[in-house]
mmCIF file of N, CA and C in Angstrom:
data_model
loop_
_atom_site.group_PDB
_atom_site.id
_atom_site.type_symbol
_atom_site.label_atom_id
_atom_site.label_comp_id
_atom_site.label_asym_id
_atom_site.label_seq_id
_atom_site.Cartn_x
_atom_site.Cartn_y
_atom_site.Cartn_z
ATOM 1 N N UNK A 1 131.579 129.565 157.527
ATOM 2 C CA UNK A 1 130.602 129.018 156.852
ATOM 3 C C UNK A 1 129.311 129.818 156.672
ATOM 4 N N UNK A 2 129.062 130.544 157.835
ATOM 5 C CA UNK A 2 127.998 131.459 157.869
ATOM 6 C C UNK A 2 128.305 132.589 156.813
ATOM 7 N N UNK A 3 129.361 133.111 156.835
ATOM 8 C CA UNK A 3 129.819 134.070 155.795
ATOM 9 C C UNK A 3 129.590 133.487 154.385
ATOM 10 N N UNK A 4 129.963 132.368 154.079
ATOM 11 C CA UNK A 4 129.735 131.897 152.734
ATOM 12 C C UNK A 4 128.381 131.749 152.417
ATOM 13 N N UNK A 5 127.460 131.341 153.397
ATOM 14 C CA UNK A 5 126.066 131.300 153.226
ATOM 15 C C UNK A 5 125.395 132.574 152.842
ATOM 16 N N UNK A 6 125.909 133.630 153.648
ATOM 17 C CA UNK A 6 125.487 135.087 153.408
ATOM 18 C C UNK A 6 125.848 135.438 151.957
ATOM 19 N N UNK A 7 127.074 135.112 151.514
ATOM 20 C CA UNK A 7 127.442 135.518 150.218
ATOM 21 C C UNK A 7 126.596 134.640 149.167
ATOM 22 N N UNK A 8 126.352 133.505 149.444
ATOM 23 C CA UNK A 8 125.499 132.697 148.429
ATOM 24 C C UNK A 8 124.126 133.398 148.437
ATOM 25 N N UNK A 9 123.491 133.699 149.634
ATOM 26 C CA UNK A 9 122.204 134.322 149.602
ATOM 27 C C UNK A 9 122.169 135.707 148.952
ATOM 28 N N UNK A 10 123.299 136.342 149.181
ATOM 29 C CA UNK A 10 123.249 137.799 148.408
ATOM 30 C C UNK A 10 123.424 137.516 146.920
ATOM 31 N N UNK A 11 124.187 136.619 146.485
ATOM 32 C CA UNK A 11 124.459 136.452 145.158
ATOM 33 C C UNK A 11 123.135 135.861 144.492
ATOM 34 N N UNK A 12 122.491 134.920 145.253
ATOM 35 C CA UNK A 12 121.225 134.390 144.715
ATOM 36 C C UNK A 12 120.164 135.400 144.586
ATOM 37 N N UNK A 13 120.145 136.320 145.700
ATOM 38 C CA UNK A 13 119.147 137.405 145.611
ATOM 39 C C UNK A 13 119.345 138.352 144.459
ATOM 40 N N UNK A 14 120.707 138.612 144.188
ATOM 41 C CA UNK A 14 120.978 139.527 143.115
ATOM 42 C C UNK A 14 120.672 138.855 141.694
ATOM 43 N N UNK A 15 120.866 137.457 141.675
ATOM 44 C CA UNK A 15 120.503 136.790 140.410
ATOM 45 C C UNK A 15 119.100 136.714 140.191
ATOM 46 N N UNK A 16 118.307 136.502 141.219
ATOM 47 C CA UNK A 16 116.794 136.461 141.083
ATOM 48 C C UNK A 16 116.343 137.814 140.774
ATOM 49 N N UNK A 17 116.909 138.933 141.353
ATOM 50 C CA UNK A 17 116.425 140.315 141.131
ATOM 51 C C UNK A 17 116.722 140.663 139.735
ATOM 52 N N UNK A 18 117.883 140.314 139.267
ATOM 53 C CA UNK A 18 118.173 140.771 137.860
ATOM 54 C C UNK A 18 117.295 139.853 136.937
ATOM 55 N N UNK A 19 117.056 138.712 137.158
ATOM 56 C CA UNK A 19 116.167 137.792 136.350
ATOM 57 C C UNK A 19 114.795 138.433 136.332
ATOM 58 N N UNK A 20 114.275 138.834 137.453
ATOM 59 C CA UNK A 20 112.954 139.494 137.442
ATOM 60 C C UNK A 20 112.987 140.826 136.693
ATOM 61 N N UNK A 21 113.989 141.475 136.916
ATOM 62 C CA UNK A 21 114.115 142.756 136.131
ATOM 63 C C UNK A 21 114.088 142.634 134.606
ATOM 64 N N UNK A 22 114.717 141.517 134.208
ATOM 65 C CA UNK A 22 114.880 141.406 132.735
ATOM 66 C C UNK A 22 113.700 140.647 132.170
ATOM 67 N N UNK A 23 112.838 140.070 132.962
ATOM 68 C CA UNK A 23 111.597 139.434 132.318
ATOM 69 C C UNK A 23 110.786 140.312 131.446
ATOM 70 N N UNK A 24 110.389 141.493 131.762
ATOM 71 C CA UNK A 24 109.593 142.357 130.775
ATOM 72 C C UNK A 24 110.387 142.524 129.567
ATOM 73 N N UNK A 25 111.774 142.858 129.709
ATOM 74 C CA UNK A 25 112.531 143.098 128.509
ATOM 75 C C UNK A 25 112.527 141.831 127.628
ATOM 76 N N UNK A 26 112.729 140.661 128.449
ATOM 77 C CA UNK A 26 112.863 139.431 127.584
ATOM 78 C C UNK A 26 111.525 139.156 126.969
ATOM 79 N N UNK A 27 110.382 139.326 127.641
ATOM 80 C CA UNK A 27 109.116 139.212 126.981
ATOM 81 C C UNK A 27 108.826 140.104 125.813
ATOM 82 N N UNK A 28 109.372 141.292 125.835
ATOM 83 C CA UNK A 28 109.180 142.128 124.737
ATOM 84 C C UNK A 28 110.078 141.751 123.534
ATOM 85 N N UNK A 29 111.314 141.260 123.924
ATOM 86 C CA UNK A 29 112.210 140.706 122.701
ATOM 87 C C UNK A 29 111.903 139.384 122.389
ATOM 88 N N UNK A 30 110.997 138.623 123.015
ATOM 89 C CA UNK A 30 110.597 137.261 122.614
ATOM 90 C C UNK A 30 111.745 136.235 122.825
ATOM 91 N N UNK A 31 112.395 136.362 123.996
ATOM 92 C CA UNK A 31 113.632 135.548 124.301
ATOM 93 C C UNK A 31 113.108 134.310 124.944
ATOM 94 N N UNK A 32 112.135 133.654 124.533
ATOM 95 C CA UNK A 32 111.648 132.334 125.084
ATOM 96 C C UNK A 32 111.050 132.439 126.337
ATOM 97 N N UNK A 33 110.388 133.509 126.645
ATOM 98 C CA UNK A 33 109.595 133.616 127.972
ATOM 99 C C UNK A 33 108.158 133.064 127.759
ATOM 100 N N UNK A 34 107.800 132.751 126.589
ATOM 101 C CA UNK A 34 106.472 132.161 126.506
ATOM 102 C C UNK A 34 105.514 133.179 125.988
ATOM 103 N N UNK A 35 105.822 134.409 125.561
ATOM 104 C CA UNK A 35 104.974 135.415 125.135
ATOM 105 C C UNK A 35 105.070 135.488 123.536
ATOM 106 N N UNK A 36 103.736 135.402 123.041
ATOM 107 C CA UNK A 36 103.731 135.424 121.572
ATOM 108 C C UNK A 36 104.128 136.763 121.075
ATOM 109 N N UNK A 37 105.183 136.973 120.370
ATOM 110 C CA UNK A 37 105.538 138.279 119.860
ATOM 111 C C UNK A 37 105.462 138.396 118.319
ATOM 112 N N UNK A 38 104.624 137.630 117.743
ATOM 113 C CA UNK A 38 104.658 137.724 116.373
ATOM 114 C C UNK A 38 103.661 138.907 115.937
ATOM 115 N N UNK A 39 104.402 140.082 115.818
ATOM 116 C CA UNK A 39 103.795 141.296 115.371
ATOM 117 C C UNK A 39 103.982 141.690 113.985
ATOM 118 N N UNK A 40 103.000 141.959 113.152
ATOM 119 C CA UNK A 40 103.156 142.341 111.875
ATOM 120 C C UNK A 40 102.787 143.789 111.781
ATOM 121 N N UNK A 41 103.802 144.530 111.213
ATOM 122 C CA UNK A 41 103.568 146.003 110.906
ATOM 123 C C UNK A 41 103.669 146.246 109.543
ATOM 124 N N UNK A 42 102.838 147.085 109.087
ATOM 125 C CA UNK A 42 102.797 147.333 107.669
ATOM 126 C C UNK A 42 102.158 148.685 107.428
ATOM 127 N N UNK A 43 102.473 149.334 106.401
ATOM 128 C CA UNK A 43 101.825 150.513 106.044
ATOM 129 C C UNK A 43 101.147 150.209 104.653
ATOM 130 N N UNK A 44 99.866 150.630 104.580
ATOM 131 C CA UNK A 44 99.241 150.464 103.351
ATOM 132 C C UNK A 44 98.623 151.791 102.863
ATOM 133 N N UNK A 45 98.796 152.237 101.691
ATOM 134 C CA UNK A 45 98.250 153.457 101.242
ATOM 135 C C UNK A 45 97.261 153.082 100.074
ATOM 136 N N UNK A 46 96.194 153.691 99.958
ATOM 137 C CA UNK A 46 95.359 153.399 98.884
ATOM 138 C C UNK A 46 94.762 154.755 98.375
ATOM 139 N N UNK A 47 94.818 154.693 97.043
ATOM 140 C CA UNK A 47 94.002 155.982 96.417
ATOM 141 C C UNK A 47 92.604 155.759 96.504
ATOM 142 N N UNK A 48 91.870 156.927 96.473
ATOM 143 C CA UNK A 48 90.428 156.908 96.453
ATOM 144 C C UNK A 48 89.970 156.316 95.266
ATOM 145 N N UNK A 49 88.866 155.631 95.210
ATOM 146 C CA UNK A 49 88.468 154.945 94.006
ATOM 147 C C UNK A 49 88.273 156.016 92.843
ATOM 148 N N UNK A 50 88.688 155.584 91.810
ATOM 149 C CA UNK A 50 88.493 156.528 90.530
ATOM 150 C C UNK A 50 87.058 156.850 90.216
ATOM 151 N N UNK A 51 86.817 158.151 90.028
ATOM 152 C CA UNK A 51 85.428 158.501 89.711
ATOM 153 C C UNK A 51 84.955 157.894 88.377
ATOM 154 N N UNK A 52 83.730 157.607 88.276
ATOM 155 C CA UNK A 52 83.338 156.954 87.118
ATOM 156 C C UNK A 52 83.601 157.892 85.944
ATOM 157 N N UNK A 53 84.251 157.169 84.961
ATOM 158 C CA UNK A 53 84.570 158.103 83.691
ATOM 159 C C UNK A 53 83.441 158.146 82.813
ATOM 160 N N UNK A 54 82.978 159.368 82.599
ATOM 161 C CA UNK A 54 82.005 159.565 81.656
ATOM 162 C C UNK A 54 82.527 160.332 80.464
ATOM 163 N N UNK A 55 82.304 159.724 79.326
ATOM 164 C CA UNK A 55 82.700 160.412 78.033
ATOM 165 C C UNK A 55 81.543 161.120 77.474
ATOM 166 N N UNK A 56 81.334 162.388 77.856
ATOM 167 C CA UNK A 56 80.269 163.120 77.450
ATOM 168 C C UNK A 56 80.658 164.156 76.344
ATOM 169 N N UNK A 57 79.821 164.089 75.369
ATOM 170 C CA UNK A 57 80.110 165.024 74.219
ATOM 171 C C UNK A 57 79.308 166.242 74.426
ATOM 172 N N UNK A 58 79.481 167.322 73.530
ATOM 173 C CA UNK A 58 78.565 168.401 73.496
ATOM 174 C C UNK A 58 77.326 168.005 73.029
ATOM 175 N N UNK A 59 76.259 168.711 73.408
ATOM 176 C CA UNK A 59 74.965 168.500 72.969
ATOM 177 C C UNK A 59 74.204 169.965 72.680
ATOM 178 N N UNK A 60 73.131 169.886 71.954
ATOM 179 C CA UNK A 60 72.398 171.224 71.858
ATOM 180 C C UNK A 60 70.982 170.900 72.438
ATOM 181 N N UNK A 61 70.562 171.720 73.165
ATOM 182 C CA UNK A 61 69.282 171.669 73.827
ATOM 183 C C UNK A 61 68.462 173.073 73.665
ATOM 184 N N UNK A 62 67.398 172.975 73.032
ATOM 185 C CA UNK A 62 66.481 174.151 72.857
ATOM 186 C C UNK A 62 67.299 175.293 71.970
ATOM 187 N N UNK A 63 68.169 174.683 71.176
ATOM 188 C CA UNK A 63 68.993 175.682 70.282
ATOM 189 C C UNK A 63 70.286 176.217 70.887
ATOM 190 N N UNK A 64 70.572 175.755 72.125
ATOM 191 C CA UNK A 64 71.780 176.311 72.914
ATOM 192 C C UNK A 64 72.770 175.154 73.021
ATOM 193 N N UNK A 65 74.011 175.339 72.719
ATOM 194 C CA UNK A 65 75.052 174.446 72.863
ATOM 195 C C UNK A 65 75.490 174.275 74.261
ATOM 196 N N UNK A 66 75.861 173.032 74.614
ATOM 197 C CA UNK A 66 76.286 172.738 76.108
ATOM 198 C C UNK A 66 77.653 173.486 76.262
ATOM 199 N N UNK A 67 78.016 173.523 77.659
ATOM 200 C CA UNK A 67 79.263 174.031 78.072
ATOM 201 C C UNK A 67 79.617 175.455 77.607
ATOM 202 N N UNK A 68 78.563 176.261 77.601
ATOM 203 C CA UNK A 68 78.767 177.737 77.055
ATOM 204 C C UNK A 68 77.697 178.457 77.896
ATOM 205 N N UNK A 69 78.149 179.677 78.419
ATOM 206 C CA UNK A 69 77.298 180.528 79.221
ATOM 207 C C UNK A 69 76.454 181.342 78.359
ATOM 208 N N UNK A 70 75.245 181.571 78.498
ATOM 209 C CA UNK A 70 74.253 182.415 77.783
ATOM 210 C C UNK A 70 73.710 183.394 78.812
ATOM 211 N N UNK A 71 73.586 184.767 78.444
ATOM 212 C CA UNK A 71 72.873 185.710 79.248
ATOM 213 C C UNK A 71 71.456 185.738 78.813
ATOM 214 N N UNK A 72 70.616 185.953 79.850
ATOM 215 C CA UNK A 72 69.109 186.036 79.567
ATOM 216 C C UNK A 72 68.839 187.377 78.954
ATOM 217 N N UNK A 73 69.519 188.410 79.351
ATOM 218 C CA UNK A 73 69.202 189.740 78.706
ATOM 219 C C UNK A 73 70.545 190.205 78.283
ATOM 220 N N UNK A 74 70.542 191.452 77.611
ATOM 221 C CA UNK A 74 71.832 192.028 77.200
ATOM 222 C C UNK A 74 72.419 192.669 78.512
ATOM 223 N N UNK A 75 73.737 192.489 78.546
ATOM 224 C CA UNK A 75 74.386 193.084 79.685
ATOM 225 C C UNK A 75 74.753 194.465 79.494
ATOM 226 N N UNK A 76 74.356 195.304 80.325
ATOM 227 C CA UNK A 76 74.565 196.746 80.209
ATOM 228 C C UNK A 76 75.418 197.218 81.451
ATOM 229 N N UNK A 77 76.555 197.772 80.925
ATOM 230 C CA UNK A 77 77.493 198.130 82.123
ATOM 231 C C UNK A 77 77.129 199.668 82.455
ATOM 232 N N UNK A 78 76.327 199.792 83.556
ATOM 233 C CA UNK A 78 76.048 201.217 84.075
ATOM 234 C C UNK A 78 76.731 201.441 85.343
ATOM 235 N N UNK A 79 77.567 200.568 85.865
ATOM 236 C CA UNK A 79 78.185 200.563 87.201
ATOM 237 C C UNK A 79 77.263 200.765 88.268
ATOM 238 N N UNK A 80 76.139 200.062 88.154
ATOM 239 C CA UNK A 80 75.067 199.998 89.297
ATOM 240 C C UNK A 80 75.379 199.032 90.284
ATOM 241 N N UNK A 81 75.425 199.444 91.480
ATOM 242 C CA UNK A 81 75.785 198.384 92.520
ATOM 243 C C UNK A 81 74.560 197.560 93.003
ATOM 244 N N UNK A 82 74.745 196.275 93.239
ATOM 245 C CA UNK A 82 73.577 195.463 93.562
ATOM 246 C C UNK A 82 73.961 194.871 94.929
ATOM 247 N N UNK A 83 73.367 195.442 96.006
ATOM 248 C CA UNK A 83 73.703 194.950 97.310
ATOM 249 C C UNK A 83 73.358 193.552 97.685
ATOM 250 N N UNK A 84 72.478 193.000 96.932
ATOM 251 C CA UNK A 84 72.065 191.538 97.195
ATOM 252 C C UNK A 84 73.244 190.735 96.902
ATOM 253 N N UNK A 85 74.045 190.922 95.830
ATOM 254 C CA UNK A 85 75.032 190.109 95.278
ATOM 255 C C UNK A 85 76.441 190.683 95.655
ATOM 256 N N UNK A 86 76.525 191.917 96.108
ATOM 257 C CA UNK A 86 77.751 192.687 96.634
ATOM 258 C C UNK A 86 78.532 192.857 95.396
ATOM 259 N N UNK A 87 77.949 193.317 94.264
ATOM 260 C CA UNK A 87 78.728 193.526 93.053
ATOM 261 C C UNK A 87 78.124 194.465 92.092
ATOM 262 N N UNK A 88 78.602 194.752 90.989
ATOM 263 C CA UNK A 88 78.027 195.843 90.134
ATOM 264 C C UNK A 88 77.585 195.104 88.878
ATOM 265 N N UNK A 89 76.520 195.646 88.290
ATOM 266 C CA UNK A 89 75.966 195.252 86.968
ATOM 267 C C UNK A 89 75.700 193.750 86.965
ATOM 268 N N UNK A 90 75.011 193.240 87.950
ATOM 269 C CA UNK A 90 74.684 191.825 87.908
ATOM 270 C C UNK A 90 73.801 191.370 86.884
ATOM 271 N N UNK A 91 73.900 190.195 86.371
ATOM 272 C CA UNK A 91 73.013 189.664 85.356
ATOM 273 C C UNK A 91 72.802 188.176 85.472
ATOM 274 N N UNK A 92 71.820 187.668 84.857
ATOM 275 C CA UNK A 92 71.523 186.142 84.966
ATOM 276 C C UNK A 92 72.027 185.464 83.786
ATOM 277 N N UNK A 93 72.523 184.273 84.015
ATOM 278 C CA UNK A 93 73.070 183.440 82.907
ATOM 279 C C UNK A 93 72.598 182.057 83.121
ATOM 280 N N UNK A 94 72.719 181.295 82.028
ATOM 281 C CA UNK A 94 72.426 179.860 82.170
ATOM 282 C C UNK A 94 73.368 179.036 81.189
ATOM 283 N N UNK A 95 73.574 177.864 81.425
ATOM 284 C CA UNK A 95 74.398 176.995 80.678
ATOM 285 C C UNK A 95 73.903 175.523 80.871
ATOM 286 N N UNK A 96 74.134 174.664 79.677
ATOM 287 C CA UNK A 96 73.755 173.410 79.749
ATOM 288 C C UNK A 96 75.018 172.497 79.883
ATOM 289 N N UNK A 97 74.972 171.443 80.659
ATOM 290 C CA UNK A 97 76.209 170.647 80.861
ATOM 291 C C UNK A 97 75.831 169.313 81.407
ATOM 292 N N UNK A 98 76.718 168.674 81.989
ATOM 293 C CA UNK A 98 76.645 167.274 82.614
ATOM 294 C C UNK A 98 77.029 167.247 84.003
ATOM 295 N N UNK A 99 76.131 166.600 84.781
ATOM 296 C CA UNK A 99 76.406 166.586 86.288
ATOM 297 C C UNK A 99 76.038 165.033 86.697
ATOM 298 N N UNK A 100 77.106 164.297 87.258
ATOM 299 C CA UNK A 100 76.734 162.823 87.714
ATOM 300 C C UNK A 100 76.183 162.082 86.560
ATOM 301 N N UNK A 101 76.647 162.287 85.350
ATOM 302 C CA UNK A 101 76.277 161.575 84.261
ATOM 303 C C UNK A 101 74.932 161.837 83.689
ATOM 304 N N UNK A 102 74.328 162.924 84.070
ATOM 305 C CA UNK A 102 73.066 163.393 83.562
ATOM 306 C C UNK A 102 73.140 164.645 82.940
ATOM 307 N N UNK A 103 72.346 165.008 82.009
ATOM 308 C CA UNK A 103 72.267 166.381 81.406
ATOM 309 C C UNK A 103 71.570 167.376 82.358
ATOM 310 N N UNK A 104 72.193 168.497 82.567
ATOM 311 C CA UNK A 104 71.527 169.452 83.518
ATOM 312 C C UNK A 104 71.585 170.855 82.897
ATOM 313 N N UNK A 105 70.746 171.751 83.441
ATOM 314 C CA UNK A 105 70.894 173.185 83.084
ATOM 315 C C UNK A 105 71.235 173.954 84.356
ATOM 316 N N UNK A 106 72.297 174.774 84.304
ATOM 317 C CA UNK A 106 72.834 175.598 85.270
ATOM 318 C C UNK A 106 72.253 177.012 85.245
ATOM 319 N N UNK A 107 71.717 177.529 86.237
ATOM 320 C CA UNK A 107 71.228 178.905 86.286
ATOM 321 C C UNK A 107 72.033 179.698 87.340
ATOM 322 N N UNK A 108 72.574 180.903 87.072
ATOM 323 C CA UNK A 108 73.307 181.583 87.972
ATOM 324 C C UNK A 108 73.237 183.118 87.742
ATOM 325 N N UNK A 109 74.014 183.834 88.590
ATOM 326 C CA UNK A 109 74.042 185.186 88.377
ATOM 327 C C UNK A 109 75.552 185.594 88.409
ATOM 328 N N UNK A 110 75.924 186.494 87.492
ATOM 329 C CA UNK A 110 77.317 186.998 87.457
ATOM 330 C C UNK A 110 77.312 188.470 87.729
ATOM 331 N N UNK A 111 78.401 188.943 88.282
ATOM 332 C CA UNK A 111 78.407 190.348 88.783
ATOM 333 C C UNK A 111 80.045 190.753 88.288
ATOM 334 N N UNK A 112 80.114 192.105 88.429
ATOM 335 C CA UNK A 112 81.491 192.678 88.289
ATOM 336 C C UNK A 112 81.967 193.242 89.626
ATOM 337 N N UNK A 113 83.197 193.000 89.974
ATOM 338 C CA UNK A 113 83.743 193.566 91.260
ATOM 339 C C UNK A 113 84.259 194.996 90.862
ATOM 340 N N UNK A 114 84.888 195.633 91.879
ATOM 341 C CA UNK A 114 85.357 196.974 91.773
ATOM 342 C C UNK A 114 86.488 197.123 90.778
ATOM 343 N N UNK A 115 87.053 196.024 90.313
ATOM 344 C CA UNK A 115 88.000 196.053 89.368
ATOM 345 C C UNK A 115 87.637 195.567 87.991
ATOM 346 N N UNK A 116 86.358 195.680 87.818
ATOM 347 C CA UNK A 116 85.544 195.157 86.551
ATOM 348 C C UNK A 116 86.051 193.729 86.178
ATOM 349 N N UNK A 117 86.198 192.886 87.078
ATOM 350 C CA UNK A 117 86.429 191.419 86.846
ATOM 351 C C UNK A 117 85.031 190.731 87.069
ATOM 352 N N UNK A 118 84.693 189.890 86.158
ATOM 353 C CA UNK A 118 83.567 189.151 86.330
ATOM 354 C C UNK A 118 83.687 188.040 87.358
ATOM 355 N N UNK A 119 82.641 187.834 88.197
ATOM 356 C CA UNK A 119 82.687 186.712 89.188
ATOM 357 C C UNK A 119 81.256 186.235 89.514
ATOM 358 N N UNK A 120 81.262 185.011 89.952
ATOM 359 C CA UNK A 120 79.923 184.355 90.324
ATOM 360 C C UNK A 120 79.828 184.438 91.784
ATOM 361 N N UNK A 121 78.826 185.137 92.396
ATOM 362 C CA UNK A 121 78.661 185.253 93.882
ATOM 363 C C UNK A 121 78.428 183.709 94.380
ATOM 364 N N UNK A 122 78.841 183.452 95.571
ATOM 365 C CA UNK A 122 78.750 182.165 96.177
ATOM 366 C C UNK A 122 77.234 181.867 96.482
ATOM 367 N N UNK A 123 76.789 180.623 96.227
ATOM 368 C CA UNK A 123 75.561 180.157 96.651
ATOM 369 C C UNK A 123 74.413 180.584 95.751
ATOM 370 N N UNK A 124 74.672 181.072 94.429
ATOM 371 C CA UNK A 124 73.600 181.326 93.656
ATOM 372 C C UNK A 124 73.297 180.461 92.465
ATOM 373 N N UNK A 125 74.225 179.543 92.229
ATOM 374 C CA UNK A 125 73.993 178.726 91.106
ATOM 375 C C UNK A 125 73.022 177.566 91.534
ATOM 376 N N UNK A 126 72.135 177.265 90.584
ATOM 377 C CA UNK A 126 71.140 176.178 90.731
ATOM 378 C C UNK A 126 71.152 175.342 89.532
ATOM 379 N N UNK A 127 70.980 173.995 89.666
ATOM 380 C CA UNK A 127 70.997 173.104 88.629
ATOM 381 C C UNK A 127 69.787 172.230 88.521
ATOM 382 N N UNK A 128 69.372 171.941 87.332
ATOM 383 C CA UNK A 128 68.054 171.314 87.135
ATOM 384 C C UNK A 128 68.248 170.152 86.175
ATOM 385 N N UNK A 129 68.065 169.041 86.343
ATOM 386 C CA UNK A 129 68.078 167.861 85.513
ATOM 387 C C UNK A 129 67.248 168.029 84.263
ATOM 388 N N UNK A 130 67.748 167.580 83.044
ATOM 389 C CA UNK A 130 66.986 167.651 81.879
ATOM 390 C C UNK A 130 66.738 166.169 81.529
ATOM 391 N N UNK A 131 65.478 165.980 81.187
ATOM 392 C CA UNK A 131 65.137 164.568 80.813
ATOM 393 C C UNK A 131 65.016 164.476 79.222
#
């Protein structure tokens, strides 16, 4: 009888041990352990809001058409290096255009590189609103 009580105690201990070991798994699976497992998972993607659509036409200001670059002086190609802009034969230009729904004037400098390609150095463009 003592042997049978030992067996019953061992079997009971194993049963309780396995029940305790499966409680976290049961709680995760929501098997009636009393844990609320109502989890909603979703993926939402959204595009950035569209920029305000501005329908701007060309305009003329002071006799100059918009969206076209104009030089202040005649461009003379003398292959003269300008260390300030790190380019050759630099010259100033301006253009009228649109920025954030308002008319503006852009002022900048263009130069030529070693391969005679025109470029605009970084950080030289300025814009001014036109009223």
